[in-house]
PDB file of C-alpha atoms in Angstrom:
ATOM      1  CA  UNK H   2      19.865  -6.321  21.893  1.00  0.00           C
ATOM      2  CA  UNK H   3      22.272  -4.022  22.825  1.00  0.00           C
ATOM      3  CA  UNK H   4      23.460  -1.661  19.593  1.00  0.00           C
ATOM      4  CA  UNK H   5      26.777  -0.414  19.569  1.00  0.00           C
ATOM      5  CA  UNK H   6      28.349   1.913  17.429  1.00  0.00           C
ATOM      6  CA  UNK H   7      31.800   0.275  17.316  1.00  0.00           C
ATOM      7  CA  UNK H   8      30.593  -0.246  13.436  1.00  0.00           C
ATOM      8  CA  UNK H   9      31.362   3.391  12.300  1.00  0.00           C
ATOM      9  CA  UNK H  10      34.744   2.964  12.975  1.00  0.00           C
ATOM     10  CA  UNK H  11      34.919   0.104   9.811  1.00  0.00           C
ATOM     11  CA  UNK H  12      33.733   4.056   7.762  1.00  0.00           C
ATOM     12  CA  UNK H  13      35.901   6.025   9.695  1.00  0.00           C
ATOM     13  CA  UNK H  14      38.930   4.424   9.298  1.00  0.00           C
ATOM     14  CA  UNK H  15      40.356   4.972  12.688  1.00  0.00           C
ATOM     15  CA  UNK H  16      40.661   2.494  15.705  1.00  0.00           C
ATOM     16  CA  UNK H  17      40.255   4.819  18.258  1.00  0.00           C
ATOM     17  CA  UNK H  18      36.812   5.109  20.200  1.00  0.00           C
ATOM     18  CA  UNK H  19      33.903   6.942  19.632  1.00  0.00           C
ATOM     19  CA  UNK H  20      32.584   8.426  22.660  1.00  0.00           C
ATOM     20  CA  UNK H  21      28.998   7.746  21.919  1.00  0.00           C
ATOM     21  CA  UNK H  22      27.028   5.586  24.860  1.00  0.00           C
ATOM     22  CA  UNK H  23      25.720   2.504  24.405  1.00  0.00           C
ATOM     23  CA  UNK H  24      21.747   2.027  25.062  1.00  0.00           C
ATOM     24  CA  UNK H  25      19.397  -0.808  25.023  1.00  0.00           C
ATOM     25  CA  UNK H  26      16.409  -0.783  22.376  1.00  0.00           C
ATOM     26  CA  UNK H  27      14.630  -4.493  21.639  1.00  0.00           C
ATOM     27  CA  UNK H  28      12.885  -3.376  18.643  1.00  0.00           C
ATOM     28  CA  UNK H  29      11.225  -0.245  17.320  1.00  0.00           C
ATOM     29  CA  UNK H  30       7.989  -0.750  18.890  1.00  0.00           C
ATOM     30  CA  UNK H  31       9.621   0.202  22.253  1.00  0.00           C
ATOM     31  CA  UNK H  32      12.006   2.870  21.019  1.00  0.00           C
ATOM     32  CA  UNK H  33      11.520   6.267  22.526  1.00  0.00           C
ATOM     33  CA  UNK H  34      10.136   8.505  19.748  1.00  0.00           C
ATOM     34  CA  UNK H  35      10.343  11.363  21.940  1.00  0.00           C
ATOM     35  CA  UNK H  36      14.208  11.442  21.389  1.00  0.00           C
ATOM     36  CA  UNK H  37      15.190  13.619  24.567  1.00  0.00           C
ATOM     37  CA  UNK H  38      18.856  13.379  24.280  1.00  0.00           C
ATOM     38  CA  UNK H  39      21.241  11.495  26.587  1.00  0.00           C
ATOM     39  CA  UNK H  40      23.354  13.088  28.744  1.00  0.00           C
ATOM     40  CA  UNK H  41      26.025  14.790  26.430  1.00  0.00           C
ATOM     41  CA  UNK H  42      29.612  12.951  27.076  1.00  0.00           C
ATOM     42  CA  UNK H  43      32.636  14.893  27.625  1.00  0.00           C
ATOM     43  CA  UNK H  44      35.212  14.242  25.555  1.00  0.00           C
ATOM     44  CA  UNK H  45      38.860  13.852  26.082  1.00  0.00           C
ATOM     45  CA  UNK H  46      41.107  16.021  24.264  1.00  0.00           C
ATOM     46  CA  UNK H  47      42.683  13.068  22.340  1.00  0.00           C
ATOM     47  CA  UNK H  48      39.472  11.697  21.167  1.00  0.00           C
ATOM     48  CA  UNK H  49      37.569  12.134  17.975  1.00  0.00           C
ATOM     49  CA  UNK H  50      33.857  12.342  18.243  1.00  0.00           C
ATOM     50  CA  UNK H  51      31.467  10.972  15.259  1.00  0.00           C
ATOM     51  CA  UNK H  52      30.287  14.833  15.054  1.00  0.00           C
ATOM     52  CA  UNK H  53      34.148  16.018  14.162  1.00  0.00           C
ATOM     53  CA  UNK H  54      33.215  14.730  10.440  1.00  0.00           C
ATOM     54  CA  UNK H  55      32.498  16.723   7.785  1.00  0.00           C
ATOM     55  CA  UNK H  56      28.541  16.660   6.638  1.00  0.00           C
ATOM     56  CA  UNK H  57      29.432  14.243   3.667  1.00  0.00           C
ATOM     57  CA  UNK H  58      30.777  11.675   5.556  1.00  0.00           C
ATOM     58  CA  UNK H  59      28.475  11.791   8.501  1.00  0.00           C
ATOM     59  CA  UNK H  60      25.365  11.555   6.020  1.00  0.00           C
ATOM     60  CA  UNK H  61      27.096   8.587   4.271  1.00  0.00           C
ATOM     61  CA  UNK H  62      27.165   6.696   7.496  1.00  0.00           C
ATOM     62  CA  UNK H  63      23.703   7.835   8.334  1.00  0.00           C
ATOM     63  CA  UNK H  64      22.507   6.522   5.326  1.00  0.00           C
ATOM     64  CA  UNK H  65      23.396   2.948   6.045  1.00  0.00           C
ATOM     65  CA  UNK H  66      21.236   2.749   9.184  1.00  0.00           C
ATOM     66  CA  UNK H  67      18.060   0.972   9.750  1.00  0.00           C
ATOM     67  CA  UNK H  68      15.301   2.868  10.794  1.00  0.00           C
ATOM     68  CA  UNK H  69      15.577   0.927  14.473  1.00  0.00           C
ATOM     69  CA  UNK H  70      19.163   2.392  14.177  1.00  0.00           C
ATOM     70  CA  UNK H  71      17.606   5.983  13.209  1.00  0.00           C
ATOM     71  CA  UNK H  72      15.732   6.419  16.132  1.00  0.00           C
ATOM     72  CA  UNK H  73      18.351   5.090  18.335  1.00  0.00           C
ATOM     73  CA  UNK H  74      21.025   7.650  16.938  1.00  0.00           C
ATOM     74  CA  UNK H  75      18.628  10.164  17.555  1.00  0.00           C
ATOM     75  CA  UNK H  76      18.771   9.574  21.080  1.00  0.00           C
ATOM     76  CA  UNK H  77      22.642  10.280  21.616  1.00  0.00           C
ATOM     77  CA  UNK H  78      22.435  14.118  21.546  1.00  0.00           C
ATOM     78  CA  UNK H  79      20.516  17.157  20.171  1.00  0.00           C
ATOM     79  CA  UNK H  80      22.452  17.645  16.961  1.00  0.00           C
ATOM     80  CA  UNK H  81      22.176  13.764  15.998  1.00  0.00           C
ATOM     81  CA  UNK H  82      18.868  14.008  16.736  1.00  0.00           C
ATOM     82  CA  UNK H  83      18.248  16.597  13.883  1.00  0.00           C
ATOM     83  CA  UNK H  84      20.232  14.807  11.634  1.00  0.00           C
ATOM     84  CA  UNK H  85      18.416  11.646  12.206  1.00  0.00           C
ATOM     85  CA  UNK H  86      14.891  13.257  11.281  1.00  0.00           C
ATOM     86  CA  UNK H  87      15.929  14.687   7.956  1.00  0.00           C
ATOM     87  CA  UNK H  88      13.673  13.273   5.125  1.00  0.00           C
ATOM     88  CA  UNK H  89      16.410  12.033   2.623  1.00  0.00           C
ATOM     89  CA  UNK H  90      17.216   9.527   5.121  1.00  0.00           C
ATOM     90  CA  UNK H  91      13.518   8.531   5.847  1.00  0.00           C
ATOM     91  CA  UNK H  92      12.529   8.338   2.025  1.00  0.00           C
ATOM     92  CA  UNK H  93      14.894   5.590   0.945  1.00  0.00           C
ATOM     93  CA  UNK H  94      12.989   3.636   4.316  1.00  0.00           C
ATOM     94  CA  UNK H  95       9.557   4.362   3.097  1.00  0.00           C
ATOM     95  CA  UNK H  96       9.841   3.445  -0.473  1.00  0.00           C
ATOM     96  CA  UNK H  97      11.488   0.028   0.339  1.00  0.00           C
ATOM     97  CA  UNK H  98       8.905  -1.217   2.797  1.00  0.00           C
ATOM     98  CA  UNK H  99       6.152   0.715   2.311  1.00  0.00           C
ATOM     99  CA  UNK H 100       5.757   2.121  -1.303  1.00  0.00           C
ATOM    100  CA  UNK H 101       3.858  -0.573  -2.757  1.00  0.00           C
ATOM    101  CA  UNK H 102       0.619  -0.136  -0.317  1.00  0.00           C
ATOM    102  CA  UNK H 103       0.817   3.518   0.095  1.00  0.00           C
ATOM    103  CA  UNK H 104      -0.876   5.595  -2.646  1.00  0.00           C
ATOM    104  CA  UNK H 105      -1.478   9.253  -2.722  1.00  0.00           C
ATOM    105  CA  UNK H 106      -4.497   8.943  -1.205  1.00  0.00           C
ATOM    106  CA  UNK H 107      -2.770   7.439   2.087  1.00  0.00           C
ATOM    107  CA  UNK H 108      -0.112  10.437   2.146  1.00  0.00           C
ATOM    108  CA  UNK H 109      -2.931  13.058   2.152  1.00  0.00           C
ATOM    109  CA  UNK H 110      -5.001  11.138   4.748  1.00  0.00           C
ATOM    110  CA  UNK H 111      -1.708  11.377   7.042  1.00  0.00           C
ATOM    111  CA  UNK H 112      -1.120  15.040   6.239  1.00  0.00           C
ATOM    112  CA  UNK H 113      -4.814  15.685   7.317  1.00  0.00           C
ATOM    113  CA  UNK H 114      -4.160  13.733  10.709  1.00  0.00           C
ATOM    114  CA  UNK H 115      -1.112  15.874  11.157  1.00  0.00           C
ATOM    115  CA  UNK H 116      -3.034  19.104  10.484  1.00  0.00           C
ATOM    116  CA  UNK H 117      -5.691  18.448  12.729  1.00  0.00           C
ATOM    117  CA  UNK H 118      -3.535  16.998  15.417  1.00  0.00           C
ATOM    118  CA  UNK H 119      -5.658  14.029  15.338  1.00  0.00           C
ATOM    119  CA  UNK H 120      -2.096  11.687  14.750  1.00  0.00           C
ATOM    120  CA  UNK H 121      -0.223  10.322  18.039  1.00  0.00           C
ATOM    121  CA  UNK H 122       1.142  13.276  20.247  1.00  0.00           C
ATOM    122  CA  UNK H 123       4.702  11.667  19.837  1.00  0.00           C
ATOM    123  CA  UNK H 124       4.814  11.920  16.043  1.00  0.00           C
ATOM    124  CA  UNK H 125       3.829  15.878  16.253  1.00  0.00           C
ATOM    125  CA  UNK H 126       7.776  16.876  16.621  1.00  0.00           C
ATOM    126  CA  UNK H 127       9.199  14.534  13.778  1.00  0.00           C
ATOM    127  CA  UNK H 128       9.619  15.335  10.138  1.00  0.00           C
ATOM    128  CA  UNK H 129       6.862  14.296   7.882  1.00  0.00           C
ATOM    129  CA  UNK H 130       8.322  10.996   6.564  1.00  0.00           C
ATOM    130  CA  UNK H 131       9.634  10.150   9.672  1.00  0.00           C
ATOM    131  CA  UNK H 132       6.506  10.671  11.442  1.00  0.00           C
ATOM    132  CA  UNK H 133       4.507   8.434   8.618  1.00  0.00           C
ATOM    133  CA  UNK H 134       6.834   5.503   9.022  1.00  0.00           C
ATOM    134  CA  UNK H 135       6.596   5.028  12.738  1.00  0.00           C
ATOM    135  CA  UNK H 136       2.874   5.544  12.359  1.00  0.00           C
ATOM    136  CA  UNK H 137       2.616   2.779   9.748  1.00  0.00           C
ATOM    137  CA  UNK H 138       5.270   0.692  11.628  1.00  0.00           C
ATOM    138  CA  UNK H 139       3.403   0.780  15.193  1.00  0.00           C
ATOM    139  CA  UNK H 140      -0.010   0.344  13.688  1.00  0.00           C
ATOM    140  CA  UNK H 141      -0.864   3.699  15.224  1.00  0.00           C
ATOM    141  CA  UNK H 142      -2.128   5.102  11.337  1.00  0.00           C
ATOM    142  CA  UNK H 143      -5.041   3.247   9.903  1.00  0.00           C
ATOM    143  CA  UNK H 144      -4.052   3.841   6.139  1.00  0.00           C
ATOM    144  CA  UNK H 145      -6.618   3.541   2.977  1.00  0.00           C
ATOM    145  CA  UNK H 146      -5.742   0.577   0.581  1.00  0.00           C
ATOM    146  CA  UNK H 147      -7.110  -2.358  -1.329  1.00  0.00           C
ATOM    147  CA  UNK H 148      -7.373  -5.723  -0.154  1.00  0.00           C
ATOM    148  CA  UNK H 149      -7.094  -8.249  -3.226  1.00  0.00           C
ATOM    149  CA  UNK H 150      -9.732 -11.449  -2.110  1.00  0.00           C
ATOM    150  CA  UNK H 151     -11.643  -9.906   0.396  1.00  0.00           C
ATOM    151  CA  UNK H 152     -12.587 -12.296   3.016  1.00  0.00           C
ATOM    152  CA  UNK H 153     -11.611 -15.559   1.116  1.00  0.00           C
ATOM    153  CA  UNK H 154      -9.704 -16.951   3.642  1.00  0.00           C
ATOM    154  CA  UNK H 155     -12.503 -17.207   5.657  1.00  0.00           C
ATOM    155  CA  UNK H 156     -14.810 -18.954   3.265  1.00  0.00           C
ATOM    156  CA  UNK H 157     -16.242 -15.944   1.646  1.00  0.00           C
ATOM    157  CA  UNK H 158     -15.438 -17.410  -2.305  1.00  0.00           C
ATOM    158  CA  UNK H 159     -17.704 -14.547  -4.007  1.00  0.00           C
ATOM    159  CA  UNK H 160     -14.868 -12.437  -3.440  1.00  0.00           C
ATOM    160  CA  UNK H 161     -12.349 -14.285  -5.744  1.00  0.00           C
ATOM    161  CA  UNK H 162     -10.556 -11.934  -7.937  1.00  0.00           C
ATOM    162  CA  UNK H 163     -11.720  -8.784  -6.572  1.00  0.00           C
ATOM    163  CA  UNK H 164     -10.033  -5.786  -4.629  1.00  0.00           C
ATOM    164  CA  UNK H 165     -11.872  -4.085  -2.354  1.00  0.00           C
ATOM    165  CA  UNK H 166     -10.993  -0.232  -0.800  1.00  0.00           C
ATOM    166  CA  UNK H 167     -10.548  -0.865   3.185  1.00  0.00           C
ATOM    167  CA  UNK H 168      -8.523   1.205   6.266  1.00  0.00           C
ATOM    168  CA  UNK H 169      -5.369  -0.940   7.157  1.00  0.00           C
ATOM    169  CA  UNK H 170      -3.239  -1.372  10.123  1.00  0.00           C
ATOM    170  CA  UNK H 171       0.086  -2.726  10.448  1.00  0.00           C
ATOM    171  CA  UNK H 172       0.892  -5.658  13.215  1.00  0.00           C
ATOM    172  CA  UNK H 173       4.788  -5.993  13.370  1.00  0.00           C
ATOM    173  CA  UNK H 174       4.229  -8.902  15.574  1.00  0.00           C
ATOM    174  CA  UNK H 175       2.977 -10.835  12.625  1.00  0.00           C
ATOM    175  CA  UNK H 176       4.209  -8.792   9.562  1.00  0.00           C
ATOM    176  CA  UNK H 177       0.569  -8.765   8.439  1.00  0.00           C
ATOM    177  CA  UNK H 178      -2.572  -6.288   8.393  1.00  0.00           C
ATOM    178  CA  UNK H 179      -5.786  -5.917   9.955  1.00  0.00           C
ATOM    179  CA  UNK H 180      -8.286  -4.592   7.377  1.00  0.00           C
ATOM    180  CA  UNK H 181     -11.599  -2.593   8.063  1.00  0.00           C
ATOM    181  CA  UNK H 182     -13.941  -2.400   5.523  1.00  0.00           C
ATOM    182  CA  UNK H 183     -17.413  -0.337   5.307  1.00  0.00           C
ATOM    183  CA  UNK H 184     -20.691  -1.770   4.494  1.00  0.00           C
ATOM    184  CA  UNK H 185     -24.152  -0.635   5.105  1.00  0.00           C
ATOM    185  CA  UNK H 186     -22.883   1.565   7.298  1.00  0.00           C
ATOM    186  CA  UNK H 187     -21.114  -0.960   9.613  1.00  0.00           C
ATOM    187  CA  UNK H 188     -16.816  -2.274   9.573  1.00  0.00           C
ATOM    188  CA  UNK H 189     -16.480  -5.451   8.978  1.00  0.00           C
ATOM    189  CA  UNK H 190     -12.860  -6.524  10.157  1.00  0.00           C
ATOM    190  CA  UNK H 191     -10.527  -9.191   8.605  1.00  0.00           C
ATOM    191  CA  UNK H 192      -7.303 -10.455  10.231  1.00  0.00           C
ATOM    192  CA  UNK H 193      -4.092 -11.968   8.741  1.00  0.00           C
ATOM    193  CA  UNK H 194      -4.041 -10.088   5.821  1.00  0.00           C
ATOM    194  CA  UNK H 195      -0.381 -10.812   3.735  1.00  0.00           C
ATOM    195  CA  UNK H 196       1.313  -8.158   1.881  1.00  0.00           C
ATOM    196  CA  UNK H 197       0.934  -9.727  -1.152  1.00  0.00           C
ATOM    197  CA  UNK H 198      -2.601  -8.843  -0.826  1.00  0.00           C
ATOM    198  CA  UNK H 199      -2.700  -5.451  -0.331  1.00  0.00           C
ATOM    199  CA  UNK H 200      -2.068  -2.665  -3.061  1.00  0.00           C
ATOM    200  CA  UNK H 201      -2.046   1.136  -3.442  1.00  0.00           C
ATOM    201  CA  UNK H 202      -5.532   2.451  -4.784  1.00  0.00           C
ATOM    202  CA  UNK H 203      -4.843   2.603  -8.438  1.00  0.00           C
ATOM    203  CA  UNK H 204      -7.383   5.883  -9.271  1.00  0.00           C
ATOM    204  CA  UNK H 205      -8.362   8.470  -6.989  1.00  0.00           C
ATOM    205  CA  UNK H 206     -12.292   7.424  -7.002  1.00  0.00           C
ATOM    206  CA  UNK H 207     -13.983   6.724  -3.705  1.00  0.00           C
ATOM    207  CA  UNK H 208     -15.543   3.303  -3.681  1.00  0.00           C
ATOM    208  CA  UNK H 209     -19.093   4.772  -3.439  1.00  0.00           C
ATOM    209  CA  UNK H 210     -18.568   6.945  -6.606  1.00  0.00           C
ATOM    210  CA  UNK H 211     -19.027   5.589 -10.043  1.00  0.00           C
ATOM    211  CA  UNK H 212     -15.538   5.689 -11.787  1.00  0.00           C
ATOM    212  CA  UNK H 213     -15.884   7.469 -15.217  1.00  0.00           C
ATOM    213  CA  UNK H 214     -14.130   5.446 -18.029  1.00  0.00           C
ATOM    214  CA  UNK H 215     -11.797   6.910 -20.378  1.00  0.00           C
ATOM    215  CA  UNK H 216     -10.662   3.790 -21.939  1.00  0.00           C
ATOM    216  CA  UNK H 217     -14.124   2.562 -23.789  1.00  0.00           C
ATOM    217  CA  UNK H 218     -13.245   3.473 -27.043  1.00  0.00           C
ATOM    218  CA  UNK H 219      -9.836   1.721 -27.471  1.00  0.00           C
ATOM    219  CA  UNK H 220     -11.384  -1.341 -25.840  1.00  0.00           C
ATOM    220  CA  UNK H 221     -10.823  -4.468 -28.000  1.00  0.00           C
ATOM    221  CA  UNK H 222     -11.178  -8.585 -27.436  1.00  0.00           C
ATOM    222  CA  UNK H 223      -8.207  -9.647 -25.533  1.00  0.00           C
ATOM    223  CA  UNK H 224      -7.653  -6.825 -23.432  1.00  0.00           C
ATOM    224  CA  UNK H 225      -7.511  -7.208 -19.654  1.00  0.00           C
ATOM    225  CA  UNK H 226      -9.574  -4.830 -17.648  1.00  0.00           C
ATOM    226  CA  UNK H 227     -10.821  -3.989 -14.115  1.00  0.00           C
ATOM    227  CA  UNK H 228     -14.666  -2.919 -13.587  1.00  0.00           C
ATOM    228  CA  UNK H 229     -16.550  -1.605 -10.639  1.00  0.00           C
ATOM    229  CA  UNK H 230     -19.210  -3.859  -9.411  1.00  0.00           C
ATOM    230  CA  UNK H 231     -21.346  -3.738  -6.236  1.00  0.00           C
ATOM    231  CA  UNK H 232     -24.152  -5.856  -4.892  1.00  0.00           C
ATOM    232  CA  UNK H 233     -26.579  -2.957  -4.206  1.00  0.00           C
ATOM    233  CA  UNK H 234     -26.659   0.445  -4.335  1.00  0.00           C
ATOM    234  CA  UNK H 235     -26.150   0.825  -0.582  1.00  0.00           C
ATOM    235  CA  UNK H 236     -22.630  -1.458  -0.686  1.00  0.00           C
ATOM    236  CA  UNK H 237     -19.574   0.609  -1.917  1.00  0.00           C
ATOM    237  CA  UNK H 238     -17.881  -0.743  -5.222  1.00  0.00           C
ATOM    238  CA  UNK H 239     -14.856  -3.250  -5.487  1.00  0.00           C
ATOM    239  CA  UNK H 240     -13.120  -3.699  -8.664  1.00  0.00           C
ATOM    240  CA  UNK H 241     -13.260  -7.289 -10.539  1.00  0.00           C
ATOM    241  CA  UNK H 242     -11.160  -8.383 -13.000  1.00  0.00           C
ATOM    242  CA  UNK H 243     -12.022  -9.538 -16.603  1.00  0.00           C
ATOM    243  CA  UNK H 244     -10.949  -9.358 -20.421  1.00  0.00           C
ATOM    244  CA  UNK H 245     -13.045  -8.007 -23.260  1.00  0.00           C
ATOM    245  CA  UNK H 246     -14.357 -10.685 -25.316  1.00  0.00           C
ATOM    246  CA  UNK H 247     -16.150 -11.301 -28.863  1.00  0.00           C
ATOM    247  CA  UNK H 248     -19.641 -10.335 -29.639  1.00  0.00           C
ATOM    248  CA  UNK H 249     -21.781 -13.565 -30.795  1.00  0.00           C
ATOM    249  CA  UNK H 250     -21.905 -12.742 -34.079  1.00  0.00           C
ATOM    250  CA  UNK H 251     -18.045 -12.403 -34.794  1.00  0.00           C
ATOM    251  CA  UNK H 252     -17.497 -16.320 -33.865  1.00  0.00           C
ATOM    252  CA  UNK H 253     -13.962 -14.905 -32.537  1.00  0.00           C
ATOM    253  CA  UNK H 254     -12.690 -14.896 -35.772  1.00  0.00           C
ATOM    254  CA  UNK H 255      -9.412 -12.640 -35.501  1.00  0.00           C
ATOM    255  CA  UNK H 256      -9.745 -12.373 -39.251  1.00  0.00           C
ATOM    256  CA  UNK H 257     -13.046 -11.004 -39.734  1.00  0.00           C
ATOM    257  CA  UNK H 258     -13.125  -9.333 -36.278  1.00  0.00           C
ATOM    258  CA  UNK H 259     -15.468  -5.776 -35.910  1.00  0.00           C
ATOM    259  CA  UNK H 260     -15.662  -5.948 -31.990  1.00  0.00           C
ATOM    260  CA  UNK H 261     -13.355  -3.216 -31.588  1.00  0.00           C
ATOM    261  CA  UNK H 262     -15.727  -0.738 -33.738  1.00  0.00           C
ATOM    262  CA  UNK H 263     -19.408  -1.860 -32.514  1.00  0.00           C
ATOM    263  CA  UNK H 264     -20.782  -0.470 -29.632  1.00  0.00           C
ATOM    264  CA  UNK H 265     -21.343  -3.028 -27.331  1.00  0.00           C
ATOM    265  CA  UNK H 266     -18.768  -4.330 -25.579  1.00  0.00           C
ATOM    266  CA  UNK H 267     -18.440  -8.207 -24.188  1.00  0.00           C
ATOM    267  CA  UNK H 268     -16.942  -8.222 -20.433  1.00  0.00           C
ATOM    268  CA  UNK H 269     -15.616 -12.138 -19.354  1.00  0.00           C
ATOM    269  CA  UNK H 270     -15.185 -13.242 -15.989  1.00  0.00           C
ATOM    270  CA  UNK H 271     -13.384 -16.452 -16.693  1.00  0.00           C
ATOM    271  CA  UNK H 272     -13.026 -17.506 -13.226  1.00  0.00           C
ATOM    272  CA  UNK H 273     -16.792 -18.768 -13.434  1.00  0.00           C
ATOM    273  CA  UNK H 274     -17.995 -21.606 -15.555  1.00  0.00           C
ATOM    274  CA  UNK H 275     -19.728 -20.464 -18.925  1.00  0.00           C
ATOM    275  CA  UNK H 276     -23.033 -20.941 -17.283  1.00  0.00           C
ATOM    276  CA  UNK H 277     -22.682 -18.790 -14.594  1.00  0.00           C
ATOM    277  CA  UNK H 278     -25.053 -15.532 -15.016  1.00  0.00           C
ATOM    278  CA  UNK H 279     -21.882 -14.050 -13.301  1.00  0.00           C
ATOM    279  CA  UNK H 280     -19.622 -15.133 -16.382  1.00  0.00           C
ATOM    280  CA  UNK H 281     -19.952 -12.293 -18.947  1.00  0.00           C
ATOM    281  CA  UNK H 282     -21.921  -8.819 -19.047  1.00  0.00           C
ATOM    282  CA  UNK H 283     -22.004  -6.619 -22.038  1.00  0.00           C
ATOM    283  CA  UNK H 284     -21.923  -2.964 -21.829  1.00  0.00           C
ATOM    284  CA  UNK H 285     -22.346   0.083 -24.100  1.00  0.00           C
ATOM    285  CA  UNK H 286     -19.159   1.879 -25.501  1.00  0.00           C
ATOM    286  CA  UNK H 287     -20.813   5.455 -26.403  1.00  0.00           C
ATOM    287  CA  UNK H 288     -23.463   5.445 -23.372  1.00  0.00           C
ATOM    288  CA  UNK H 289     -21.640   3.602 -20.464  1.00  0.00           C
ATOM    289  CA  UNK H 290     -23.115   4.174 -16.901  1.00  0.00           C
ATOM    290  CA  UNK H 291     -23.947   1.806 -13.852  1.00  0.00           C
ATOM    291  CA  UNK H 292     -25.835  -0.853 -15.592  1.00  0.00           C
ATOM    292  CA  UNK H 293     -27.539  -4.027 -13.533  1.00  0.00           C
ATOM    293  CA  UNK H 294     -30.108  -5.190 -11.142  1.00  0.00           C
ATOM    294  CA  UNK H 295     -30.731  -5.920  -7.378  1.00  0.00           C
ATOM    295  CA  UNK H 296     -30.168  -9.552  -8.523  1.00  0.00           C
ATOM    296  CA  UNK H 297     -27.250 -10.039 -10.567  1.00  0.00           C
ATOM    297  CA  UNK H 298     -25.400  -6.705  -8.695  1.00  0.00           C
ATOM    298  CA  UNK H 299     -24.254  -3.067 -10.548  1.00  0.00           C
ATOM    299  CA  UNK H 300     -21.512  -2.668 -12.787  1.00  0.00           C
ATOM    300  CA  UNK H 301     -19.855   0.741 -12.764  1.00  0.00           C
ATOM    301  CA  UNK H 302     -16.799   2.222 -14.251  1.00  0.00           C
ATOM    302  CA  UNK H 303     -13.953   0.393 -15.841  1.00  0.00           C
ATOM    303  CA  UNK H 304     -10.357   0.979 -16.486  1.00  0.00           C
ATOM    304  CA  UNK H 305      -8.148  -0.949 -18.840  1.00  0.00           C
ATOM    305  CA  UNK H 306      -4.993  -2.653 -17.754  1.00  0.00           C
ATOM    306  CA  UNK H 307      -1.740  -1.577 -19.234  1.00  0.00           C
ATOM    307  CA  UNK H 308       1.275  -2.668 -17.204  1.00  0.00           C
ATOM    308  CA  UNK H 309       2.140  -6.606 -17.305  1.00  0.00           C
ATOM    309  CA  UNK H 310       2.833  -6.342 -13.722  1.00  0.00           C
ATOM    310  CA  UNK H 311      -1.133  -5.533 -12.699  1.00  0.00           C
ATOM    311  CA  UNK H 312      -2.291  -8.346 -14.775  1.00  0.00           C
ATOM    312  CA  UNK H 313       0.298 -10.692 -13.589  1.00  0.00           C
ATOM    313  CA  UNK H 314      -0.682  -9.816  -9.971  1.00  0.00           C
ATOM    314  CA  UNK H 315      -4.595 -10.735 -11.011  1.00  0.00           C
ATOM    315  CA  UNK H 316      -3.229 -14.170 -12.231  1.00  0.00           C
ATOM    316  CA  UNK H 317      -1.133 -14.879  -9.336  1.00  0.00           C
ATOM    317  CA  UNK H 318      -4.772 -15.225  -7.317  1.00  0.00           C
ATOM    318  CA  UNK H 319      -6.354 -17.305  -9.855  1.00  0.00           C
ATOM    319  CA  UNK H 320      -9.013 -19.724  -8.252  1.00  0.00           C
ATOM    320  CA  UNK H 321      -7.768 -23.664  -8.342  1.00  0.00           C
ATOM    321  CA  UNK H 322     -11.412 -24.384 -10.084  1.00  0.00           C
ATOM    322  CA  UNK H 323     -13.892 -22.455 -11.990  1.00  0.00           C
ATOM    323  CA  UNK H 324     -16.739 -21.001  -9.685  1.00  0.00           C
ATOM    324  CA  UNK H 325     -20.325 -21.542 -10.225  1.00  0.00           C
TER     325      UNK H 325
END
């Protein structure tokens, strides 16, 4: 569509024409990112230019623009190009669209790519936040994040209520993601991942490293947790949702419960029926390390869930029926 800058007249409170050329930009994917300024328009003496505005009103106008409009405005002239690249204009757009899936790990990865010049060439002349936004929007940057219920849509119900590390790329035409998972030295691809199945990594521990648990002393029945689990010692860990249960000797009597001071801690996974070998496991509060075997897999580090939003997210993913 044609983007006309007549809307700025509403901000200026004038009916005079602003001498800025209109240009055609169908989408942010086809916008020109080299930002070569268009020919400067010669102004007539009695015309008022957008650049004649004081800095504060001009910034207020630019803050109202969408990312696509900022890219378009940056192509008008060299002065607007520099203004439209400002970090403070792009921080809001980054937070609104990408804040829930981009974490510190992704930012560090992007900084590393810029430093090593592995980022696409057209992004090297931009500010860091703007370049990151455009790289995400165009799918050029495969960013680290975590995916809930990996491959469940493909029939792999064994991954229900899990969250696995992956590299993701955004597809703006479908508004969803492609994920690459690493397993046994090869990549597995999953397509069509929607926004609500993605989160930024909650901790910095890599997927192949045992997380050092710092919550064991405070765990008590009813607490919500995530625990690392992997099929064998070659596979990376995923995070699995569970709750702290009562010991058999306690009989779940809340008045006489001593589970919170016992060295043994019961973890329950209620998405599985009670007869399943996956429905519960026991760990040591004082001497917890990776435990398990090749048949049942290996349990690793634990993190306690404190935020209601995190717990609610897991409950939204709850299966319609219990698993075997």
